[in-house]
CSV table of C-alpha atoms and ligand atoms in Angstrom, one decimal:
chain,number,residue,atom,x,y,z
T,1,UNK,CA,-43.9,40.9,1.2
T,2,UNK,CA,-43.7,40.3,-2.6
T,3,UNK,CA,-43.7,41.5,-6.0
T,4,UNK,CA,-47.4,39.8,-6.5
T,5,UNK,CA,-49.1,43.4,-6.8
T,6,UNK,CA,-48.1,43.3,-10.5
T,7,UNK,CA,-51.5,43.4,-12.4
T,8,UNK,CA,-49.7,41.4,-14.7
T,9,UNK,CA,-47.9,38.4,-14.4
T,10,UNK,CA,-43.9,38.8,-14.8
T,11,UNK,CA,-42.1,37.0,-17.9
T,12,UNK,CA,-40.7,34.1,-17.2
T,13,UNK,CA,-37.3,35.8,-16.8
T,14,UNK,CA,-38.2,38.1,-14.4
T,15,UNK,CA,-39.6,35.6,-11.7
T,16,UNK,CA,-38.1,35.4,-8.6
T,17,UNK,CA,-36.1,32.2,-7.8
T,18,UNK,CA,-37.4,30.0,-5.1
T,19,UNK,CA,-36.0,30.2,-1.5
T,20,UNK,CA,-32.9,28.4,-1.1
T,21,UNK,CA,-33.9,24.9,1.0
T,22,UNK,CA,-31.5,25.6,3.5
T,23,UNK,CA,-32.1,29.2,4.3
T,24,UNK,CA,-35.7,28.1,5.2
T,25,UNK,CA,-34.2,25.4,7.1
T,26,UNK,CA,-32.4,28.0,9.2
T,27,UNK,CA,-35.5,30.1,8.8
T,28,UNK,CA,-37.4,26.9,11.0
T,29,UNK,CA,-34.5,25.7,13.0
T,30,UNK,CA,-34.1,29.7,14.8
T,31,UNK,CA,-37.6,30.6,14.9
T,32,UNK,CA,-38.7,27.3,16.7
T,33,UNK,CA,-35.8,27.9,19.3
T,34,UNK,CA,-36.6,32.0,19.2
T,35,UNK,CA,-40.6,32.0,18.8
T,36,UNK,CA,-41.6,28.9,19.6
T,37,UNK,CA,-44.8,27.5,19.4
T,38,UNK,CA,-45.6,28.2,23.4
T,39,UNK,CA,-44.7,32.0,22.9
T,40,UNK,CA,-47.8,34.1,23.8
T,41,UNK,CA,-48.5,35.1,20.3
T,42,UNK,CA,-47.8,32.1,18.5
T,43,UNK,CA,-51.4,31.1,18.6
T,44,UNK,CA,-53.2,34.1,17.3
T,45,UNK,CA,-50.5,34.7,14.8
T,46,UNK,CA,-51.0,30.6,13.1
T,47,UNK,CA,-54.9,31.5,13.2
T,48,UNK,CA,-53.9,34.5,11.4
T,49,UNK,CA,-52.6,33.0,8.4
T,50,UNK,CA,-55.0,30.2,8.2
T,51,UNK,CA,-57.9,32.2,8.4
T,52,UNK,CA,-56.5,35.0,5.7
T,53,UNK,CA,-55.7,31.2,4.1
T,54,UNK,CA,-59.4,29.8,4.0
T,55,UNK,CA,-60.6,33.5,3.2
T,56,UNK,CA,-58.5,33.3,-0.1
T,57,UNK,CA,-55.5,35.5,1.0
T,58,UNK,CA,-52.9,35.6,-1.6
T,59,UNK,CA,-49.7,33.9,0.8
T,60,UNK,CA,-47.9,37.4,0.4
T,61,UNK,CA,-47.3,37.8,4.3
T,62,UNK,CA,-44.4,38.6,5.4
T,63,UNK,CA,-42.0,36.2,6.5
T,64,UNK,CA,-42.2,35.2,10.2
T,65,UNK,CA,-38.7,36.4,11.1
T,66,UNK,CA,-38.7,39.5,9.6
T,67,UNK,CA,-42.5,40.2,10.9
T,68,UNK,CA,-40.7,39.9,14.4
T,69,UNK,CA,-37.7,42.0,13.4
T,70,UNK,CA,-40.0,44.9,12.6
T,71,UNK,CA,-42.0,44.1,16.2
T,72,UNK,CA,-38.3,43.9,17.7
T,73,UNK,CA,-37.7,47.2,16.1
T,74,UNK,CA,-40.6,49.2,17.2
T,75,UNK,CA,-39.7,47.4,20.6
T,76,UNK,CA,-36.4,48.7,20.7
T,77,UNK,CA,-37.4,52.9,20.2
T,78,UNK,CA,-40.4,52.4,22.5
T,79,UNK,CA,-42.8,53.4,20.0
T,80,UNK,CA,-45.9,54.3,20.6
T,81,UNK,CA,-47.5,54.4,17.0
T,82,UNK,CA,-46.5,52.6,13.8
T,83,UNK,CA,-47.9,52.8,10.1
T,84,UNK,CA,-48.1,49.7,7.8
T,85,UNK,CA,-48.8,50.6,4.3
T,86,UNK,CA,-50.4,47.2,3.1
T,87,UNK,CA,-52.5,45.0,5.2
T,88,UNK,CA,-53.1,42.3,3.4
T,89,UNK,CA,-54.9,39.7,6.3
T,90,UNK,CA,-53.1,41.8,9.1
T,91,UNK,CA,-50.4,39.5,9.8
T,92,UNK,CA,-47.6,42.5,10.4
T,93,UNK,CA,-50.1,44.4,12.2
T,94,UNK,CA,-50.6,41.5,14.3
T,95,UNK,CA,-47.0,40.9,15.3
T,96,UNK,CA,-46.6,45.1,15.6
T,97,UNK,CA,-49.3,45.2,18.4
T,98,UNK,CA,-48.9,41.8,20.1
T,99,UNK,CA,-45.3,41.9,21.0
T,100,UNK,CA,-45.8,45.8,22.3
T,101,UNK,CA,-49.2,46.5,24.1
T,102,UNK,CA,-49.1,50.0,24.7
T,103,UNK,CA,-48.7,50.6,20.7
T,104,UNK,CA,-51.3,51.7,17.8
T,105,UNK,CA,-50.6,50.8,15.0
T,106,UNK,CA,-52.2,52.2,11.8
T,107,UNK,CA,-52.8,50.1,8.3
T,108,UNK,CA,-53.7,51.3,5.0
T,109,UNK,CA,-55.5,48.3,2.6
T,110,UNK,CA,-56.7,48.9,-0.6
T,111,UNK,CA,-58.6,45.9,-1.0
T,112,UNK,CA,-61.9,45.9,0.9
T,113,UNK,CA,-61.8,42.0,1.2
T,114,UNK,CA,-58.2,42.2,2.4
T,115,UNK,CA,-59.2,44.7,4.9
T,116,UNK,CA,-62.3,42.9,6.0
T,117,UNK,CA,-60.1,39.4,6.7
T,118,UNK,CA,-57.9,41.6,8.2
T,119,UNK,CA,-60.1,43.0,10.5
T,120,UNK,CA,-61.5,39.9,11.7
T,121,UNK,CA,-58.2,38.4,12.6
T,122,UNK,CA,-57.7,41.5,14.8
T,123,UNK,CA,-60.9,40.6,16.2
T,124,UNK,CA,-59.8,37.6,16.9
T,125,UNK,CA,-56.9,38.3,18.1
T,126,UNK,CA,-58.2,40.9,20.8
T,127,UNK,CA,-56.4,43.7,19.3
T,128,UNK,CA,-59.0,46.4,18.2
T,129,UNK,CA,-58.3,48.7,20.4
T,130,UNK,CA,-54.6,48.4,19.3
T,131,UNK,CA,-54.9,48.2,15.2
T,132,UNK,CA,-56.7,50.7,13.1
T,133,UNK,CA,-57.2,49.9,9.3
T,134,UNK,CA,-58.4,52.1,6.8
T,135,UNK,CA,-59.8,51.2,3.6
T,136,UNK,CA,-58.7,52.7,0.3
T,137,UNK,CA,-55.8,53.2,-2.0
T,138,UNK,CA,-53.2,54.6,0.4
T,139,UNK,CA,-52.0,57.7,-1.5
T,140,UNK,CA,-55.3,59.0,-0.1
T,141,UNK,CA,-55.8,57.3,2.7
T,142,UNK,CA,-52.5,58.4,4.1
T,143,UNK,CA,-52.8,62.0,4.0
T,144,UNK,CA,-56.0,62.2,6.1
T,145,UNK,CA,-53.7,60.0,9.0
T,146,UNK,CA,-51.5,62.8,8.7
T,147,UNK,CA,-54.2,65.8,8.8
T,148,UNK,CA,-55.0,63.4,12.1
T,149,UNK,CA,-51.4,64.1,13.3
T,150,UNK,CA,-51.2,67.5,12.6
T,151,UNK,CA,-54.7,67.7,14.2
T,152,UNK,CA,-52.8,66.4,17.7
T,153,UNK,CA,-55.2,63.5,17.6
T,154,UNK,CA,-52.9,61.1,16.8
T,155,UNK,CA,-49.2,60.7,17.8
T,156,UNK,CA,-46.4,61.4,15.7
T,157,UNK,CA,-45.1,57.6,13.9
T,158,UNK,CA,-42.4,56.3,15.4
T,159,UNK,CA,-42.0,53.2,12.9
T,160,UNK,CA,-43.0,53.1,9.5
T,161,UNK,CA,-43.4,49.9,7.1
T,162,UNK,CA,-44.3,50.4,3.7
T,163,UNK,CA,-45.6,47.3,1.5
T,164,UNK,CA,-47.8,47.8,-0.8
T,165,UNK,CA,-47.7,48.6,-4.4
T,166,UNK,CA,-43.9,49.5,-5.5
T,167,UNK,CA,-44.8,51.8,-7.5
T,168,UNK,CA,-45.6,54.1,-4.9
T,169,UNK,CA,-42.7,53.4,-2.0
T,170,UNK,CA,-41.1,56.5,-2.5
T,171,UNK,CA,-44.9,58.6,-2.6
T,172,UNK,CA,-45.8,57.2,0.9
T,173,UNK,CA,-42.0,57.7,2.3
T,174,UNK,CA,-42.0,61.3,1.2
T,175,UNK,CA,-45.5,61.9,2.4
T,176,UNK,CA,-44.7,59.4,5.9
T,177,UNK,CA,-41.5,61.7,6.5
T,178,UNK,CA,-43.9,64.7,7.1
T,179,UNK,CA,-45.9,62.2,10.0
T,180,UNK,CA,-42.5,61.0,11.1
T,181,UNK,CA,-40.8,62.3,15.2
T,182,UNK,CA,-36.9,62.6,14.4
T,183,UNK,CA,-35.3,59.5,14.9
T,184,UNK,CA,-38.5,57.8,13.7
T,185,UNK,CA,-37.8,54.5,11.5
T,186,UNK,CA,-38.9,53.6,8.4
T,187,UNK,CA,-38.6,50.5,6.6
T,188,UNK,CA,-39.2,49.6,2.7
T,189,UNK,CA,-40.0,45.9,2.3
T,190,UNK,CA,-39.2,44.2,-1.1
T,191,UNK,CA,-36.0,46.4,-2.5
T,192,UNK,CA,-33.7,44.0,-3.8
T,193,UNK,CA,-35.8,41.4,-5.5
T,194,UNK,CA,-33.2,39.1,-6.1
T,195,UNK,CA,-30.3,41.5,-7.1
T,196,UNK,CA,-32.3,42.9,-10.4
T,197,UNK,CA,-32.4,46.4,-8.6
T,198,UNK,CA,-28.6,46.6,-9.5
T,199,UNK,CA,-28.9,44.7,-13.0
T,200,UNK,CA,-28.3,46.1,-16.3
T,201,UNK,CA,-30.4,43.8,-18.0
T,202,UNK,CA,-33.0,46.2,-20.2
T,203,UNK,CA,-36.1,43.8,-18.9
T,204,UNK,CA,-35.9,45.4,-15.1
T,205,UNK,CA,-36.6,49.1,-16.4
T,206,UNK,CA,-40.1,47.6,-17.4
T,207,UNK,CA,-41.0,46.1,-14.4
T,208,UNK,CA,-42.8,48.5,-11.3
T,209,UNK,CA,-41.5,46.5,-8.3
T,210,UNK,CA,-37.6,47.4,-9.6
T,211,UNK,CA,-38.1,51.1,-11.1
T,212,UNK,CA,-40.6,51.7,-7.6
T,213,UNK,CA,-37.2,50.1,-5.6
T,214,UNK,CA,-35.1,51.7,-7.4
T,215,UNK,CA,-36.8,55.2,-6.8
T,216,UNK,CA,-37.0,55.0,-3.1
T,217,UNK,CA,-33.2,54.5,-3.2
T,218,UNK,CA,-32.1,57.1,-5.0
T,219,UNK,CA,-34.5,59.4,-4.0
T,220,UNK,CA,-33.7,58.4,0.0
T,221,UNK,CA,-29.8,58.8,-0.6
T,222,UNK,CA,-30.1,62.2,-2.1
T,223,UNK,CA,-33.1,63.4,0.8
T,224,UNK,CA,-31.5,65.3,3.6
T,225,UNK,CA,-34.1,64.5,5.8
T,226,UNK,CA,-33.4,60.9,6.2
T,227,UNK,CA,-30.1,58.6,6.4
T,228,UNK,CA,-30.5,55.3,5.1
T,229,UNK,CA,-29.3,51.7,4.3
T,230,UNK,CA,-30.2,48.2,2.2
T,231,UNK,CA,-29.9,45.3,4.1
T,232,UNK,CA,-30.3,42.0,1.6
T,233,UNK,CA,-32.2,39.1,3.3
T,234,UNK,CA,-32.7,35.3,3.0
T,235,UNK,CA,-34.5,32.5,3.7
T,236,UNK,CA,-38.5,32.2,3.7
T,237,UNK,CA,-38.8,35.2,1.6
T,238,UNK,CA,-36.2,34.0,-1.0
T,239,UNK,CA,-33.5,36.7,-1.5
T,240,UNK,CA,-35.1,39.8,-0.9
T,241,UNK,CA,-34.0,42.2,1.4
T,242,UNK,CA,-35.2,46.1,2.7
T,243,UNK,CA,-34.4,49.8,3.1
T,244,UNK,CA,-33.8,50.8,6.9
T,245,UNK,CA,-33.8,54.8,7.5
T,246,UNK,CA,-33.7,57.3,10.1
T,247,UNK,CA,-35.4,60.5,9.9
T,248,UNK,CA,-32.7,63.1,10.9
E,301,SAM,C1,-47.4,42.2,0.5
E,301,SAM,S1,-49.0,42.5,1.1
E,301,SAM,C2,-48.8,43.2,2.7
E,301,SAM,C3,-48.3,42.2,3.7
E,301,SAM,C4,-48.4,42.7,5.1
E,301,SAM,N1,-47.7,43.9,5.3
E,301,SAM,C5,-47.9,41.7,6.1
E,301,SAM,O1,-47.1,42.0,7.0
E,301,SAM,O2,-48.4,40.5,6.1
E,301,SAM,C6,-49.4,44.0,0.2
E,301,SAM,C7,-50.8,44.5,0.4
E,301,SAM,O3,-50.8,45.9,-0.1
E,301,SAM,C8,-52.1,46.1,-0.6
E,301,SAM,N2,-52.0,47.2,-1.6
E,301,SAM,C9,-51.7,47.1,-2.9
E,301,SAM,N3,-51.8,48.4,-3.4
E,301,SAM,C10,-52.2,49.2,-2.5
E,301,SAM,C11,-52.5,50.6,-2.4
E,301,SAM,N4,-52.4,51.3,-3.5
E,301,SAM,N5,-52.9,51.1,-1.2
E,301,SAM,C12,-53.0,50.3,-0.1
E,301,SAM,N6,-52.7,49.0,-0.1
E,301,SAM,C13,-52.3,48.4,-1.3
E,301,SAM,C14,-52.4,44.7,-1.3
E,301,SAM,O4,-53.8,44.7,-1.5
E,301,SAM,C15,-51.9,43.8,-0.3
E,301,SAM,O5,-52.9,43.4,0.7
């Protein structure tokens, strides 16, 4: 749910802020009133990100909130199979397939530690028969999920969540369209990093996570096959926010 794919690390001047204190106070105040800690997945989801913690897990999840928002979503159009590009420890996967237990999800991971974390915390959360992960940069994992589709042995996606490496976003929406049922969602995590998308500062153009944010917007606002939005976000994640289209 961050920028931390970089193989480099950012100049100074192209760090993200840190979250504003009170927009992770409203972050805690709604989610302990809206997910408390007695809700059926609150458990599994806590071991989740201690265990992806202890295996050494960058702390790149994405925020709580917005990990239900996508669950709410896929919730919402009764979907019955979702693609996450970007694993990490499993954490969206987890809150995909645990607020919505007739869906599969399927995860692409390039890391094989990531995916092998992640896979144990789907163990552990009872969700195997739920969550499929496969192993391997996505731009080649993703097409064999689609032969799969095409195939009929998979379902059509219904929800799509792509965050992984920026770079890519708009290669695995244009390829995820193809997989996609009309009126299918997909989502683009990470497109505003804190306004620099619309900047005219020079420093941007050199930096992936912008140019690959940039890309999926102007690409996705010219593409016929989609209709699409930005919604800007706060509060754990600092100001971030994500790209919310509909395949026509
Ligand atoms: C921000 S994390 C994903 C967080 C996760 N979606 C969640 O809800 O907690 C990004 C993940 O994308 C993975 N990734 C980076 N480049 C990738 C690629 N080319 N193909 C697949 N996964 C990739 C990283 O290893 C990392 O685990």
């Amino acid at each position: 749910m961050s920028d931390q794919q970089q193989s480099t690390t950012p100049p100074k001047s192209t760090r993200r802020p840190p979250p504003d204190p009170k927009a992770v106070a409203t972050d805690l105040y709604t989610l302990n009133h809206l997910h408390p800690s007695i809700a059926h997945n609150s458990s599994i989801l806590s071991r989740t990100l201690e265990n992806s913690a202890a295996q050494g897990l960058p702390l790149i999840y994405s925020p709580r909130a917005f990990a239900k928002f996508l669950a709410l979503q896929a919730k919402a159009i009764n979907a019955k199979h979702c693609l996450e590009v970007g694993t990490l420890g499993g954490y969206g996967s987890i809150w995909l397939a645990s607020e919505n237990p007739g869906l599969k999800v399927t995860t692409l991971e390039f890391d094989p530690h990531h995916a092998e974390v992640a896979r144990d915390n789907i163990a552990t959360a009872g969700l195997t028969e739920q969550i499929t992960v496969h192993v391997g940069p996505a731009i080649e994992t993703l097409p064999t999920v689609l032969s799969d589709i095409d195939a009929g042995k998979l379902e059509t996606f219904d929800l799509v969540y792509i965050d992984a490496d920026k770079g890519n976003n708009w290669n695995y929406f244009d390829a995820a369209i193809r997989g996609c049922r009309k009126g299918a969602v997909i989502m683009v995590d990470n497109v505003v990093q804190g306004g620099a998308i619309a900047s005219e500062d020079e420093i941007w153009n050199t930096q992936e996570h912008v140019m690959g944010a940039r890309r999926v917007i102007e690409n996705a606002g010219k593409d016929e096959r989609v209709s699409a939005t930005v919604i800007q976000t706060i509060g754990e994640g600092s100001h971030d926010g994500f790209l919310y289209a509909v395949v026509l």
